[in-house]
PDB file of C-alpha atoms and ligand atoms in Angstrom:
ATOM      1  CA  MET A 188     118.253  49.537 150.318  1.00  0.00           C
ATOM      2  CA  GLY A 189     118.974  49.544 146.987  1.00  0.00           C
ATOM      3  CA  PHE A 190     122.325  49.316 145.092  1.00  0.00           C
ATOM      4  CA  LEU A 191     123.538  52.533 145.267  1.00  0.00           C
ATOM      5  CA  GLU A 192     121.922  53.260 148.504  1.00  0.00           C
ATOM      6  CA  ARG A 193     124.162  50.229 150.024  1.00  0.00           C
ATOM      7  CA  LEU A 194     127.563  51.237 148.332  1.00  0.00           C
ATOM      8  CA  LYS A 195     126.898  54.301 149.528  1.00  0.00           C
ATOM      9  CA  ASP A 196     126.461  53.126 153.001  1.00  0.00           C
ATOM     10  CA  GLY A 197     129.708  51.891 152.285  1.00  0.00           C
ATOM     11  CA  LEU A 198     131.527  54.477 151.438  1.00  0.00           C
ATOM     12  CA  SER A 199     129.935  56.642 154.487  1.00  0.00           C
ATOM     13  CA  LYS A 200     133.103  57.236 156.127  1.00  0.00           C
ATOM     14  CA  THR A 201     134.933  58.370 153.001  1.00  0.00           C
ATOM     15  CA  ARG A 202     131.971  60.984 152.072  1.00  0.00           C
ATOM     16  CA  THR A 203     131.595  61.671 155.410  1.00  0.00           C
ATOM     17  CA  GLN A 204     135.730  63.169 155.973  1.00  0.00           C
ATOM     18  CA  ILE A 205     135.498  64.287 152.618  1.00  0.00           C
ATOM     19  CA  ALA A 206     132.202  66.898 153.335  1.00  0.00           C
ATOM     20  CA  ALA A 207     133.931  67.782 155.981  1.00  0.00           C
ATOM     21  CA  ILE A 208     137.084  68.638 154.020  1.00  0.00           C
ATOM     22  CA  VAL A 209     135.246  71.456 151.754  1.00  0.00           C
ATOM     23  CA  LYS A 210     133.727  73.084 154.881  1.00  0.00           C
ATOM     24  CA  GLY A 211     136.864  73.797 156.183  1.00  0.00           C
ATOM     25  CA  GLY A 212     137.521  76.543 154.307  1.00  0.00           C
ATOM     26  CA  ASP A 213     137.146  77.954 151.209  1.00  0.00           C
ATOM     27  CA  THR A 214     141.416  77.664 150.117  1.00  0.00           C
ATOM     28  CA  ILE A 215     142.396  75.428 147.799  1.00  0.00           C
ATOM     29  CA  ASP A 216     146.035  75.337 149.669  1.00  0.00           C
ATOM     30  CA  ASP A 217     148.302  72.093 150.778  1.00  0.00           C
ATOM     31  CA  GLU A 218     145.926  71.644 153.802  1.00  0.00           C
ATOM     32  CA  PHE A 219     143.291  70.902 151.401  1.00  0.00           C
ATOM     33  CA  PHE A 220     145.284  68.164 149.655  1.00  0.00           C
ATOM     34  CA  GLU A 221     146.895  67.015 152.473  1.00  0.00           C
ATOM     35  CA  THR A 222     143.457  65.961 154.049  1.00  0.00           C
ATOM     36  CA  LEU A 223     141.711  64.713 151.015  1.00  0.00           C
ATOM     37  CA  SER A 224     144.493  62.617 150.302  1.00  0.00           C
ATOM     38  CA  GLU A 225     145.200  60.855 154.249  1.00  0.00           C
ATOM     39  CA  ALA A 226     140.522  60.485 153.283  1.00  0.00           C
ATOM     40  CA  LEU A 227     141.888  58.932 150.687  1.00  0.00           C
ATOM     41  CA  ILE A 228     144.991  56.275 151.880  1.00  0.00           C
ATOM     42  CA  VAL A 229     141.964  55.260 154.597  1.00  0.00           C
ATOM     43  CA  ALA A 230     139.574  54.230 152.293  1.00  0.00           C
ATOM     44  CA  ASP A 231     142.275  51.782 150.226  1.00  0.00           C
ATOM     45  CA  VAL A 232     142.632  54.175 147.001  1.00  0.00           C
ATOM     46  CA  GLY A 233     146.688  53.449 147.184  1.00  0.00           C
ATOM     47  CA  VAL A 234     149.284  55.800 148.018  1.00  0.00           C
ATOM     48  CA  ASP A 235     149.797  55.611 143.537  1.00  0.00           C
ATOM     49  CA  LEU A 236     146.566  57.786 142.924  1.00  0.00           C
ATOM     50  CA  VAL A 237     147.109  59.683 145.701  1.00  0.00           C
ATOM     51  CA  ASP A 238     150.254  61.116 145.021  1.00  0.00           C
ATOM     52  CA  ARG A 239     148.831  60.983 141.212  1.00  0.00           C
ATOM     53  CA  ILE A 240     145.725  63.533 143.037  1.00  0.00           C
ATOM     54  CA  PHE A 241     149.490  65.381 144.461  1.00  0.00           C
ATOM     55  CA  ASP A 242     150.561  65.941 140.983  1.00  0.00           C
ATOM     56  CA  ASP A 243     148.882  65.848 138.338  1.00  0.00           C
ATOM     57  CA  TYR A 244     145.110  66.954 139.722  1.00  0.00           C
ATOM     58  CA  ARG A 245     146.517  69.846 141.659  1.00  0.00           C
ATOM     59  CA  ASP A 246     148.207  71.583 138.739  1.00  0.00           C
ATOM     60  CA  GLU A 247     144.870  70.914 136.233  1.00  0.00           C
ATOM     61  CA  ILE A 248     142.668  72.449 138.894  1.00  0.00           C
ATOM     62  CA  LYS A 249     145.607  75.693 139.467  1.00  0.00           C
ATOM     63  CA  ARG A 250     145.366  75.728 135.435  1.00  0.00           C
ATOM     64  CA  MET A 251     141.731  75.939 135.658  1.00  0.00           C
ATOM     65  CA  GLY A 252     141.800  79.004 137.732  1.00  0.00           C
ATOM     66  CA  VAL A 253     138.644  76.954 140.224  1.00  0.00           C
ATOM     67  CA  SER A 254     138.729  79.014 143.087  1.00  0.00           C
ATOM     68  CA  THR A 255     136.485  76.932 146.307  1.00  0.00           C
ATOM     69  CA  ARG A 256     137.395  73.466 147.727  1.00  0.00           C
ATOM     70  CA  SER A 257     133.262  71.861 146.297  1.00  0.00           C
ATOM     71  CA  GLU A 258     134.089  73.043 142.482  1.00  0.00           C
ATOM     72  CA  ALA A 259     137.338  71.829 143.421  1.00  0.00           C
ATOM     73  CA  CYS A 260     136.470  68.371 144.536  1.00  0.00           C
ATOM     74  CA  ALA A 261     133.977  68.231 141.736  1.00  0.00           C
ATOM     75  CA  LEU A 262     136.801  68.652 139.399  1.00  0.00           C
ATOM     76  CA  ILE A 263     139.325  65.875 141.392  1.00  0.00           C
ATOM     77  CA  LYS A 264     135.407  63.198 140.519  1.00  0.00           C
ATOM     78  CA  GLU A 265     135.333  63.963 137.165  1.00  0.00           C
ATOM     79  CA  MET A 266     139.238  62.581 136.817  1.00  0.00           C
ATOM     80  CA  LEU A 267     138.890  59.968 138.953  1.00  0.00           C
ATOM     81  CA  VAL A 268     136.412  58.892 136.528  1.00  0.00           C
ATOM     82  CA  ALA A 269     138.192  59.094 133.823  1.00  0.00           C
ATOM     83  CA  ASP A 270     140.997  57.580 135.052  1.00  0.00           C
ATOM     84  CA  LEU A 271     138.538  55.219 136.285  1.00  0.00           C
ATOM     85  CA  THR A 272     136.444  54.536 132.572  1.00  0.00           C
ATOM     86  CA  VAL A 273     139.100  51.067 131.005  1.00  0.00           C
ATOM     87  CA  THR A 274     137.182  50.788 127.390  1.00  0.00           C
ATOM     88  CA  LYS A 275     137.217  47.308 126.748  1.00  0.00           C
ATOM     89  CA  ALA A 276     133.858  46.338 126.204  1.00  0.00           C
ATOM     90  CA  MET A 277     132.537  42.571 127.324  1.00  0.00           C
ATOM     91  CA  GLU A 278     132.068  40.297 124.225  1.00  0.00           C
ATOM     92  CA  ASP A 279     129.310  40.669 123.590  1.00  0.00           C
ATOM     93  CA  PHE A 280     128.591  38.405 120.851  1.00  0.00           C
ATOM     94  CA  PRO A 281     130.934  36.368 121.357  1.00  0.00           C
ATOM     95  CA  PRO A 282     130.799  32.504 118.948  1.00  0.00           C
ATOM     96  CA  LYS A 283     129.327  29.651 121.910  1.00  0.00           C
ATOM     97  CA  PRO A 284     130.208  28.427 124.687  1.00  0.00           C
ATOM     98  CA  TRP A 285     131.302  32.178 126.041  1.00  0.00           C
ATOM     99  CA  VAL A 286     133.665  30.931 128.578  1.00  0.00           C
ATOM    100  CA  VAL A 287     134.252  31.952 132.020  1.00  0.00           C
ATOM    101  CA  LEU A 288     136.806  31.260 134.333  1.00  0.00           C
ATOM    102  CA  VAL A 289     136.724  32.789 137.170  1.00  0.00           C
ATOM    103  CA  VAL A 290     139.438  33.288 139.398  1.00  0.00           C
ATOM    104  CA  GLY A 291     140.649  34.072 143.159  1.00  0.00           C
ATOM    105  CA  VAL A 292     141.800  33.181 146.557  1.00  0.00           C
ATOM    106  CA  ASN A 293     139.075  31.204 149.027  1.00  0.00           C
ATOM    107  CA  GLY A 294     136.909  33.070 150.789  1.00  0.00           C
ATOM    108  CA  VAL A 295     136.834  36.434 148.145  1.00  0.00           C
ATOM    109  CA  GLY A 296     133.093  35.118 147.128  1.00  0.00           C
ATOM    110  CA  LYS A 297     134.707  33.493 143.769  1.00  0.00           C
ATOM    111  CA  THR A 298     131.442  30.971 143.789  1.00  0.00           C
ATOM    112  CA  THR A 299     128.762  33.389 145.655  1.00  0.00           C
ATOM    113  CA  THR A 300     129.078  35.665 142.569  1.00  0.00           C
ATOM    114  CA  ILE A 301     129.244  33.128 139.404  1.00  0.00           C
ATOM    115  CA  GLY A 302     125.495  31.976 141.250  1.00  0.00           C
ATOM    116  CA  LYS A 303     124.865  36.076 141.128  1.00  0.00           C
ATOM    117  CA  LEU A 304     126.530  36.168 137.593  1.00  0.00           C
ATOM    118  CA  ALA A 305     124.627  33.507 136.712  1.00  0.00           C
ATOM    119  CA  GLN A 306     121.390  34.526 137.991  1.00  0.00           C
ATOM    120  CA  GLU A 307     121.658  37.904 136.352  1.00  0.00           C
ATOM    121  CA  LEU A 308     122.469  35.407 132.939  1.00  0.00           C
ATOM    122  CA  SER A 309     119.182  32.845 133.483  1.00  0.00           C
ATOM    123  CA  VAL A 310     117.394  36.306 133.335  1.00  0.00           C
ATOM    124  CA  ALA A 311     118.422  37.640 130.580  1.00  0.00           C
ATOM    125  CA  GLY A 312     117.477  34.504 128.287  1.00  0.00           C
ATOM    126  CA  LYS A 313     121.572  32.820 128.018  1.00  0.00           C
ATOM    127  CA  ARG A 314     121.338  29.541 128.394  1.00  0.00           C
ATOM    128  CA  VAL A 315     124.149  28.873 131.083  1.00  0.00           C
ATOM    129  CA  MET A 316     126.461  25.879 133.289  1.00  0.00           C
ATOM    130  CA  LEU A 317     128.318  26.294 135.669  1.00  0.00           C
ATOM    131  CA  GLY A 318     131.923  23.457 136.101  1.00  0.00           C
ATOM    132  CA  ALA A 319     132.830  22.822 140.005  1.00  0.00           C
ATOM    133  CA  ALA A 320     136.643  22.767 138.935  1.00  0.00           C
ATOM    134  CA  ASP A 321     136.854  23.595 142.220  1.00  0.00           C
ATOM    135  CA  THR A 322     138.155  20.137 143.170  1.00  0.00           C
ATOM    136  CA  PHE A 323     140.118  21.316 146.560  1.00  0.00           C
ATOM    137  CA  ARG A 324     136.306  20.688 148.993  1.00  0.00           C
ATOM    138  CA  ALA A 325     133.314  18.262 148.942  1.00  0.00           C
ATOM    139  CA  GLY A 326     131.794  21.761 150.312  1.00  0.00           C
ATOM    140  CA  ALA A 327     132.394  24.152 147.538  1.00  0.00           C
ATOM    141  CA  ILE A 328     131.297  21.084 144.166  1.00  0.00           C
ATOM    142  CA  GLU A 329     128.041  21.387 147.019  1.00  0.00           C
ATOM    143  CA  GLN A 330     126.964  25.525 146.963  1.00  0.00           C
ATOM    144  CA  LEU A 331     128.456  25.228 143.010  1.00  0.00           C
ATOM    145  CA  LYS A 332     125.496  23.461 142.895  1.00  0.00           C
ATOM    146  CA  ILE A 333     122.820  24.803 144.947  1.00  0.00           C
ATOM    147  CA  TRP A 334     123.575  27.798 143.032  1.00  0.00           C
ATOM    148  CA  ALA A 335     122.968  25.721 139.126  1.00  0.00           C
ATOM    149  CA  GLN A 336     119.914  24.501 141.371  1.00  0.00           C
ATOM    150  CA  ARG A 337     118.074  28.455 142.488  1.00  0.00           C
ATOM    151  CA  THR A 338     119.127  30.074 138.801  1.00  0.00           C
ATOM    152  CA  GLY A 339     117.746  26.491 136.583  1.00  0.00           C
ATOM    153  CA  SER A 340     121.944  26.605 135.285  1.00  0.00           C
ATOM    154  CA  ASP A 341     123.300  22.976 134.135  1.00  0.00           C
ATOM    155  CA  PHE A 342     125.772  21.659 136.024  1.00  0.00           C
ATOM    156  CA  VAL A 343     129.190  19.923 135.200  1.00  0.00           C
ATOM    157  CA  ALA A 344     131.164  18.221 138.669  1.00  0.00           C
ATOM    158  CA  GLN A 345     133.614  15.411 139.027  1.00  0.00           C
ATOM    159  CA  HIS A 346     134.334  14.496 142.414  1.00  0.00           C
ATOM    160  CA  GLU A 347     136.646  15.968 145.257  1.00  0.00           C
ATOM    161  CA  GLY A 348     140.677  16.002 144.863  1.00  0.00           C
ATOM    162  CA  ALA A 349     139.903  15.793 140.529  1.00  0.00           C
ATOM    163  CA  ASP A 350     141.846  16.538 138.076  1.00  0.00           C
ATOM    164  CA  ALA A 351     140.573  20.405 137.538  1.00  0.00           C
ATOM    165  CA  ALA A 352     141.729  20.835 135.153  1.00  0.00           C
ATOM    166  CA  SER A 353     139.599  17.459 133.925  1.00  0.00           C
ATOM    167  CA  VAL A 354     136.660  18.489 134.512  1.00  0.00           C
ATOM    168  CA  ALA A 355     137.311  22.145 133.126  1.00  0.00           C
ATOM    169  CA  PHE A 356     137.412  20.147 130.345  1.00  0.00           C
ATOM    170  CA  ASP A 357     134.269  18.082 131.064  1.00  0.00           C
ATOM    171  CA  ALA A 358     132.252  20.891 131.150  1.00  0.00           C
ATOM    172  CA  MET A 359     133.835  22.277 127.798  1.00  0.00           C
ATOM    173  CA  GLU A 360     133.028  18.453 125.924  1.00  0.00           C
ATOM    174  CA  ALA A 361     129.589  18.890 127.094  1.00  0.00           C
ATOM    175  CA  ALA A 362     128.644  23.407 127.264  1.00  0.00           C
ATOM    176  CA  LYS A 363     129.007  22.851 123.540  1.00  0.00           C
ATOM    177  CA  SER A 364     127.368  19.244 122.771  1.00  0.00           C
ATOM    178  CA  ARG A 365     124.338  20.888 124.356  1.00  0.00           C
ATOM    179  CA  GLY A 366     124.420  24.680 123.646  1.00  0.00           C
ATOM    180  CA  VAL A 367     124.567  26.429 125.826  1.00  0.00           C
ATOM    181  CA  ASP A 368     125.869  30.153 125.685  1.00  0.00           C
ATOM    182  CA  VAL A 369     127.935  30.778 128.254  1.00  0.00           C
ATOM    183  CA  LEU A 370     129.987  28.595 130.361  1.00  0.00           C
ATOM    184  CA  ILE A 371     131.739  29.365 134.005  1.00  0.00           C
ATOM    185  CA  LEU A 372     134.033  27.866 135.989  1.00  0.00           C
ATOM    186  CA  ASP A 373     134.552  27.686 139.127  1.00  0.00           C
ATOM    187  CA  THR A 374     138.368  26.854 140.578  1.00  0.00           C
ATOM    188  CA  ALA A 375     139.490  26.636 143.930  1.00  0.00           C
ATOM    189  CA  GLY A 376     141.854  29.700 146.106  1.00  0.00           C
ATOM    190  CA  ARG A 377     144.464  27.317 148.299  1.00  0.00           C
ATOM    191  CA  LEU A 378     145.997  25.040 147.501  1.00  0.00           C
ATOM    192  CA  HIS A 379     149.445  23.690 150.038  1.00  0.00           C
ATOM    193  CA  VAL A 380     151.305  26.007 147.235  1.00  0.00           C
ATOM    194  CA  LYS A 381     150.897  29.345 145.771  1.00  0.00           C
ATOM    195  CA  THR A 382     153.130  27.909 143.002  1.00  0.00           C
ATOM    196  CA  ASN A 383     150.635  24.408 143.037  1.00  0.00           C
ATOM    197  CA  LEU A 384     147.392  27.351 142.784  1.00  0.00           C
ATOM    198  CA  MET A 385     149.081  28.608 139.759  1.00  0.00           C
ATOM    199  CA  ASN A 386     149.958  26.109 137.889  1.00  0.00           C
ATOM    200  CA  GLU A 387     147.120  24.823 138.829  1.00  0.00           C
ATOM    201  CA  LEU A 388     145.272  27.255 136.692  1.00  0.00           C
ATOM    202  CA  GLU A 389     147.508  27.640 133.678  1.00  0.00           C
ATOM    203  CA  LYS A 390     147.402  24.037 133.557  1.00  0.00           C
ATOM    204  CA  ILE A 391     142.933  24.188 132.895  1.00  0.00           C
ATOM    205  CA  THR A 392     143.135  27.889 131.017  1.00  0.00           C
ATOM    206  CA  ARG A 393     146.353  25.604 128.839  1.00  0.00           C
ATOM    207  CA  VAL A 394     143.064  23.168 128.561  1.00  0.00           C
ATOM    208  CA  ILE A 395     140.398  25.391 128.011  1.00  0.00           C
ATOM    209  CA  LYS A 396     142.534  26.670 124.776  1.00  0.00           C
ATOM    210  CA  ARG A 397     143.446  23.712 123.297  1.00  0.00           C
ATOM    211  CA  ASN A 398     139.249  22.015 123.200  1.00  0.00           C
ATOM    212  CA  THR A 399     138.432  25.659 122.100  1.00  0.00           C
ATOM    213  CA  PRO A 400     141.197  28.471 120.054  1.00  0.00           C
ATOM    214  CA  HIS A 401     138.782  31.371 121.172  1.00  0.00           C
ATOM    215  CA  ALA A 402     137.645  30.021 125.164  1.00  0.00           C
ATOM    216  CA  PRO A 403     138.116  31.069 127.777  1.00  0.00           C
ATOM    217  CA  SER A 404     136.328  34.748 127.054  1.00  0.00           C
ATOM    218  CA  GLU A 405     137.311  36.239 129.942  1.00  0.00           C
ATOM    219  CA  ILE A 406     139.669  34.791 133.003  1.00  0.00           C
ATOM    220  CA  LEU A 407     137.779  36.799 135.783  1.00  0.00           C
ATOM    221  CA  LEU A 408     140.079  37.307 139.610  1.00  0.00           C
ATOM    222  CA  VAL A 409     137.421  38.302 142.323  1.00  0.00           C
ATOM    223  CA  VAL A 410     139.006  40.533 145.343  1.00  0.00           C
ATOM    224  CA  ASP A 411     137.280  41.464 148.222  1.00  0.00           C
ATOM    225  CA  ALA A 412     136.945  44.833 148.810  1.00  0.00           C
ATOM    226  CA  THR A 413     137.764  44.316 153.154  1.00  0.00           C
ATOM    227  CA  ASN A 414     140.893  43.228 151.935  1.00  0.00           C
ATOM    228  CA  GLY A 415     142.592  46.052 150.860  1.00  0.00           C
ATOM    229  CA  GLN A 416     146.128  47.023 149.675  1.00  0.00           C
ATOM    230  CA  ASN A 417     145.626  42.103 149.686  1.00  0.00           C
ATOM    231  CA  ALA A 418     143.391  42.717 146.963  1.00  0.00           C
ATOM    232  CA  MET A 419     146.820  44.397 144.778  1.00  0.00           C
ATOM    233  CA  LYS A 420     149.165  41.823 144.921  1.00  0.00           C
ATOM    234  CA  GLN A 421     146.549  39.303 144.761  1.00  0.00           C
ATOM    235  CA  ALA A 422     145.578  40.548 141.379  1.00  0.00           C
ATOM    236  CA  GLU A 423     149.592  41.339 139.991  1.00  0.00           C
ATOM    237  CA  ALA A 424     149.639  36.578 141.772  1.00  0.00           C
ATOM    238  CA  PHE A 425     147.255  36.208 139.027  1.00  0.00           C
ATOM    239  CA  HIS A 426     146.850  38.346 136.453  1.00  0.00           C
ATOM    240  CA  GLU A 427     151.188  37.137 136.365  1.00  0.00           C
ATOM    241  CA  SER A 428     150.439  33.789 135.776  1.00  0.00           C
ATOM    242  CA  VAL A 429     147.060  33.384 133.995  1.00  0.00           C
ATOM    243  CA  GLY A 430     146.376  37.437 132.046  1.00  0.00           C
ATOM    244  CA  LEU A 431     143.054  38.330 133.328  1.00  0.00           C
ATOM    245  CA  THR A 432     139.835  40.499 131.345  1.00  0.00           C
ATOM    246  CA  GLY A 433     138.372  42.046 134.073  1.00  0.00           C
ATOM    247  CA  LEU A 434     138.002  42.669 138.543  1.00  0.00           C
ATOM    248  CA  VAL A 435     135.228  41.746 140.368  1.00  0.00           C
ATOM    249  CA  ILE A 436     134.995  43.635 143.027  1.00  0.00           C
ATOM    250  CA  THR A 437     133.116  41.804 146.221  1.00  0.00           C
ATOM    251  CA  LYS A 438     131.119  43.394 149.760  1.00  0.00           C
ATOM    252  CA  LEU A 439     131.018  46.580 149.248  1.00  0.00           C
ATOM    253  CA  ASP A 440     128.466  46.983 150.961  1.00  0.00           C
ATOM    254  CA  GLY A 441     129.803  47.793 154.652  1.00  0.00           C
ATOM    255  CA  THR A 442     132.923  48.486 154.158  1.00  0.00           C
ATOM    256  CA  ALA A 443     134.356  51.884 154.419  1.00  0.00           C
ATOM    257  CA  LYS A 444     137.275  50.565 151.365  1.00  0.00           C
ATOM    258  CA  GLY A 445     136.384  51.039 147.825  1.00  0.00           C
ATOM    259  CA  GLY A 446     139.383  53.178 146.956  1.00  0.00           C
ATOM    260  CA  ILE A 447     140.885  50.143 145.430  1.00  0.00           C
ATOM    261  CA  ALA A 448     138.648  50.122 143.091  1.00  0.00           C
ATOM    262  CA  LEU A 449     139.812  52.869 142.190  1.00  0.00           C
ATOM    263  CA  ALA A 450     143.645  51.704 142.187  1.00  0.00           C
ATOM    264  CA  LEU A 451     142.762  48.890 140.866  1.00  0.00           C
ATOM    265  CA  THR A 452     141.788  49.611 137.568  1.00  0.00           C
ATOM    266  CA  ARG A 453     145.303  52.716 137.772  1.00  0.00           C
ATOM    267  CA  ARG A 454     147.465  49.862 138.404  1.00  0.00           C
ATOM    268  CA  PHE A 455     146.865  47.266 136.738  1.00  0.00           C
ATOM    269  CA  ASN A 456     144.280  48.778 133.670  1.00  0.00           C
ATOM    270  CA  ILE A 457     142.268  45.558 133.604  1.00  0.00           C
ATOM    271  CA  PRO A 458     138.298  46.803 133.655  1.00  0.00           C
ATOM    272  CA  ILE A 459     135.878  45.931 136.303  1.00  0.00           C
ATOM    273  CA  ARG A 460     133.327  44.075 135.135  1.00  0.00           C
ATOM    274  CA  LYS A 461     131.251  43.683 138.433  1.00  0.00           C
ATOM    275  CA  ILE A 462     131.333  44.556 141.439  1.00  0.00           C
ATOM    276  CA  GLY A 463     129.305  42.135 145.413  1.00  0.00           C
ATOM    277  CA  VAL A 464     127.255  43.975 147.070  1.00  0.00           C
ATOM    278  CA  GLY A 465     125.680  41.071 149.262  1.00  0.00           C
ATOM    279  CA  GLU A 466     125.278  37.656 149.839  1.00  0.00           C
ATOM    280  CA  GLY A 467     121.104  37.702 147.587  1.00  0.00           C
ATOM    281  CA  ILE A 468     121.659  36.779 144.759  1.00  0.00           C
ATOM    282  CA  GLU A 469     120.218  40.383 143.023  1.00  0.00           C
ATOM    283  CA  ASP A 470     123.000  41.601 145.214  1.00  0.00           C
ATOM    284  CA  LEU A 471     126.000  41.792 142.105  1.00  0.00           C
ATOM    285  CA  GLN A 472     125.867  45.067 140.067  1.00  0.00           C
ATOM    286  CA  ASP A 473     127.376  47.009 136.771  1.00  0.00           C
ATOM    287  CA  PHE A 474     130.469  48.875 137.404  1.00  0.00           C
ATOM    288  CA  ASN A 475     129.184  52.099 137.000  1.00  0.00           C
ATOM    289  CA  PRO A 476     132.121  54.228 137.642  1.00  0.00           C
ATOM    290  CA  VAL A 477     130.991  57.935 137.760  1.00  0.00           C
ATOM    291  CA  ALA A 478     128.284  56.124 140.636  1.00  0.00           C
ATOM    292  CA  TYR A 479     130.770  55.230 142.408  1.00  0.00           C
ATOM    293  CA  VAL A 480     133.223  57.816 142.320  1.00  0.00           C
ATOM    294  CA  ASP A 481     129.515  59.865 143.477  1.00  0.00           C
ATOM    295  CA  ALA A 482     128.908  57.050 146.527  1.00  0.00           C
ATOM    296  CA  MET A 483     132.539  57.379 147.731  1.00  0.00           C
ATOM    297  CA  LEU A 484     133.428  61.741 147.135  1.00  0.00           C
ATOM    298  CA  GLY A 485     129.707  62.584 147.619  1.00  0.00           C
ATOM    299  CA  VAL A 486     127.794  64.306 145.551  1.00  0.00           C
TER     300      VAL A 486
HETATM  301  N1  GDP B 554     128.199  41.012 152.518  1.00  0.00           N
HETATM  302  C1  GDP B 554     129.086  40.479 151.389  1.00  0.00           C
HETATM  303  N2  GDP B 554     128.836  38.933 151.402  1.00  0.00           N
HETATM  304  C2  GDP B 554     129.260  38.605 150.054  1.00  0.00           C
HETATM  305  C3  GDP B 554     129.694  38.888 148.503  1.00  0.00           C
HETATM  306  N3  GDP B 554     129.982  38.202 148.212  1.00  0.00           N
HETATM  307  C4  GDP B 554     129.905  37.303 148.732  1.00  0.00           C
HETATM  308  N4  GDP B 554     129.807  37.353 150.365  1.00  0.00           N
HETATM  309  C5  GDP B 554     129.710  35.661 151.350  1.00  0.00           C
HETATM  310  O1  GDP B 554     131.435  35.795 151.755  1.00  0.00           O
HETATM  311  C6  GDP B 554     131.229  34.389 151.602  1.00  0.00           C
HETATM  312  C7  GDP B 554     132.780  33.405 150.318  1.00  0.00           C
HETATM  313  O2  GDP B 554     132.017  33.488 149.414  1.00  0.00           O
HETATM  314  P1  GDP B 554     131.969  32.394 148.503  1.00  0.00           P
HETATM  315  O3  GDP B 554     131.484  32.550 147.849  1.00  0.00           O
HETATM  316  O4  GDP B 554     131.643  30.731 149.810  1.00  0.00           O
HETATM  317  O5  GDP B 554     132.927  32.430 148.566  1.00  0.00           O
HETATM  318  P2  GDP B 554     135.388  31.596 147.285  1.00  0.00           P
HETATM  319  O6  GDP B 554     136.029  31.032 148.901  1.00  0.00           O
HETATM  320  O7  GDP B 554     135.777  32.997 146.687  1.00  0.00           O
HETATM  321  O8  GDP B 554     133.861  31.302 146.293  1.00  0.00           O
HETATM  322  C8  GDP B 554     129.809  33.124 152.394  1.00  0.00           C
HETATM  323  O9  GDP B 554     129.972  34.122 153.528  1.00  0.00           O
HETATM  324  C9  GDP B 554     129.216  35.024 150.862  1.00  0.00           C
HETATM  325  O10 GDP B 554     127.943  35.426 151.458  1.00  0.00           O
HETATM  326  C10 GDP B 554     129.504  39.869 148.818  1.00  0.00           C
HETATM  327  O11 GDP B 554     130.083  40.991 147.956  1.00  0.00           O
HETATM  328  N5  GDP B 554     129.147  40.936 149.957  1.00  0.00           N
HETATM  329 MG1   MG B 555     133.887  29.494 146.664  1.00  0.00          MG
END
């Protein structure tokens, strides 16, 4: 299956519901908007955006003189795409090394995403280094090491339980001395209490900045699409603590909860850098708002 098919497969439930709403009548009445909103709420689009569809979009649709449900859906799609398009581009040619700090709670797919990203960058001819700043479990270090081997990336780690900021510092130094293009740092997602985790991440960020003022170029939060509205809470906590520059949404293969992409963008206005559509090394894709909204609402 290609990525779009996988994404469409996951979002097919929403698409089927919306097709039924469109076929269910031709009047653009309250019932149309209500059933549409319900389908989108089930898909985790979030109350905030659904309210907007009800308020702003409905006025716009009236003003445009749209008369059929399929025309109205096409217009809603356009408006959703406009809402999803956050333009801040990923830095193309930052001074070396380009440092990407990857954060997120346990199990969302941070390490896997780093492996996929390393693959993508290696294939594009970049020299990549992975730094194991998730020192919480020995298994986490080993897992990242395997991804480094698979992708031909350099690898920097210390022992389990080591100070994560010290690993980050070592990795920065190694990246600079070896002329690495991109350094990607893995981090822990679970410490005894949440404040510990945030303190650790803030310390890592401070150490990186002190070492190289333009770094990190990216602080990427990874969220799991199947976590639904919890992903919103996670984004809030991490954004407040370290200031996110981008999002990665994983596990969009086989979930009907793809609306979270819309909810997150709307709430935080942070670009979605990548989406994960499987466990394999190639299963990382750029986020294309048009293709995404098409997959959700039907083409
Ligand atoms: N289906 C699917 N599984 C994924 C995706 N990304 C990661 N995973 C799986 O999620 C699990 C946790 O991933 P991991 O990278 O260890 O998460 P971490 O704790 O955040 O580092 C693993 O079994 C991964 O294979 C994805 O896009 N789709
Ligand atoms: Mg991990």
